[in-house]
C-alpha positions in Angstrom: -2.1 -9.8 4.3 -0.8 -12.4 1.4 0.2 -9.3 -0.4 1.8 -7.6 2.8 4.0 -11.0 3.4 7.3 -10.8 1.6 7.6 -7.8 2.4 8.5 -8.9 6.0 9.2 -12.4 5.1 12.3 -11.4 3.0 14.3 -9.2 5.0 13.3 -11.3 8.0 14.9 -14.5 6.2 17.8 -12.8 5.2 18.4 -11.8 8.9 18.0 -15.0 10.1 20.6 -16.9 7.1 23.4 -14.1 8.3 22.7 -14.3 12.4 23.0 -18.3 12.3 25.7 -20.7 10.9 25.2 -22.9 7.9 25.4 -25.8 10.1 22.1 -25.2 12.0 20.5 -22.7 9.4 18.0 -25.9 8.7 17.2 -25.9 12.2 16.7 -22.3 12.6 14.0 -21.5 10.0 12.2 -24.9 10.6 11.6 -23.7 14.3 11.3 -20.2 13.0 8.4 -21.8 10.2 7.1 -23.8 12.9 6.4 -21.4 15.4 5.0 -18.8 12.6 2.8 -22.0 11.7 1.6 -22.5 15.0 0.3 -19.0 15.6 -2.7 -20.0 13.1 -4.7 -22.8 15.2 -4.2 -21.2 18.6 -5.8 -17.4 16.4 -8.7 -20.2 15.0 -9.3 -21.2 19.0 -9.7 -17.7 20.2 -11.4 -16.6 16.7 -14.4 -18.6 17.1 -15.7 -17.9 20.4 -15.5 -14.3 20.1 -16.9 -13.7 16.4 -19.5 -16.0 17.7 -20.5 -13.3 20.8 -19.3 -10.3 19.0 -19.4 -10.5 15.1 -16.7 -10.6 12.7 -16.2 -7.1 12.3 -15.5 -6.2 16.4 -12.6 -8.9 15.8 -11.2 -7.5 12.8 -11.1 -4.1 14.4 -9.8 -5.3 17.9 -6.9 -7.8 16.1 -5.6 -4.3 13.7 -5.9 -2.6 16.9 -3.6 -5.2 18.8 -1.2 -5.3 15.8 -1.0 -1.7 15.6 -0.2 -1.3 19.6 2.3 -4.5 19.0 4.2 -2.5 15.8 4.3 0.2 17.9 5.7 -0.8 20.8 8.2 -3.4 19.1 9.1 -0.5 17.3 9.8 2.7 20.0 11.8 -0.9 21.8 14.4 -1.5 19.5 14.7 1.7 17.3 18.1 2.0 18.9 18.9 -1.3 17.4 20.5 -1.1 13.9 21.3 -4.0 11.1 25.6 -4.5 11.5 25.9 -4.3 7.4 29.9 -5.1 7.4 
């Protein structure tokens, strides 16, 4: 995953610094870092529990499955949608 990260961390930054003014740009990817940041306590809560009951390896393989469903829907959603590179 640490690997996988700028690979969708830099083009998602460079969206966000040319959909925003510089004014708020700050504001923007704090909330934007925030709200990435936040994802990890709230997976730790649900993590626990469930590796407890199940093991580590039915959460590994239910979490890719999720992701997989998630990148594929997010994906057949906007594939109409196009970067405006003018």
């Amino acid at each position: 995953m640490g690997s996988a990260a700028p690979f969708f961390n830099g083009p998602y930054m460079a969206m966000i610094q040319r959909a925003y003014e510089p004014a708020v740009l700050g504001r923007v990817i704090s909330l934007v870092t925030s709200v990435m940041l936040l994802s990890s306590p709230i997976g730790l809560i649900l993590a626990g529990p469930i590796v407890d009951r199940y093991g580590v390896q039915m959460w590994f393989f239910w979490s890719g499955v999720v992701i997989i469903l998630t990148g594929v829907f997010i994906f057949i959603k906007f594939k109409r949608m196009h970067a405006d590179l003018t």
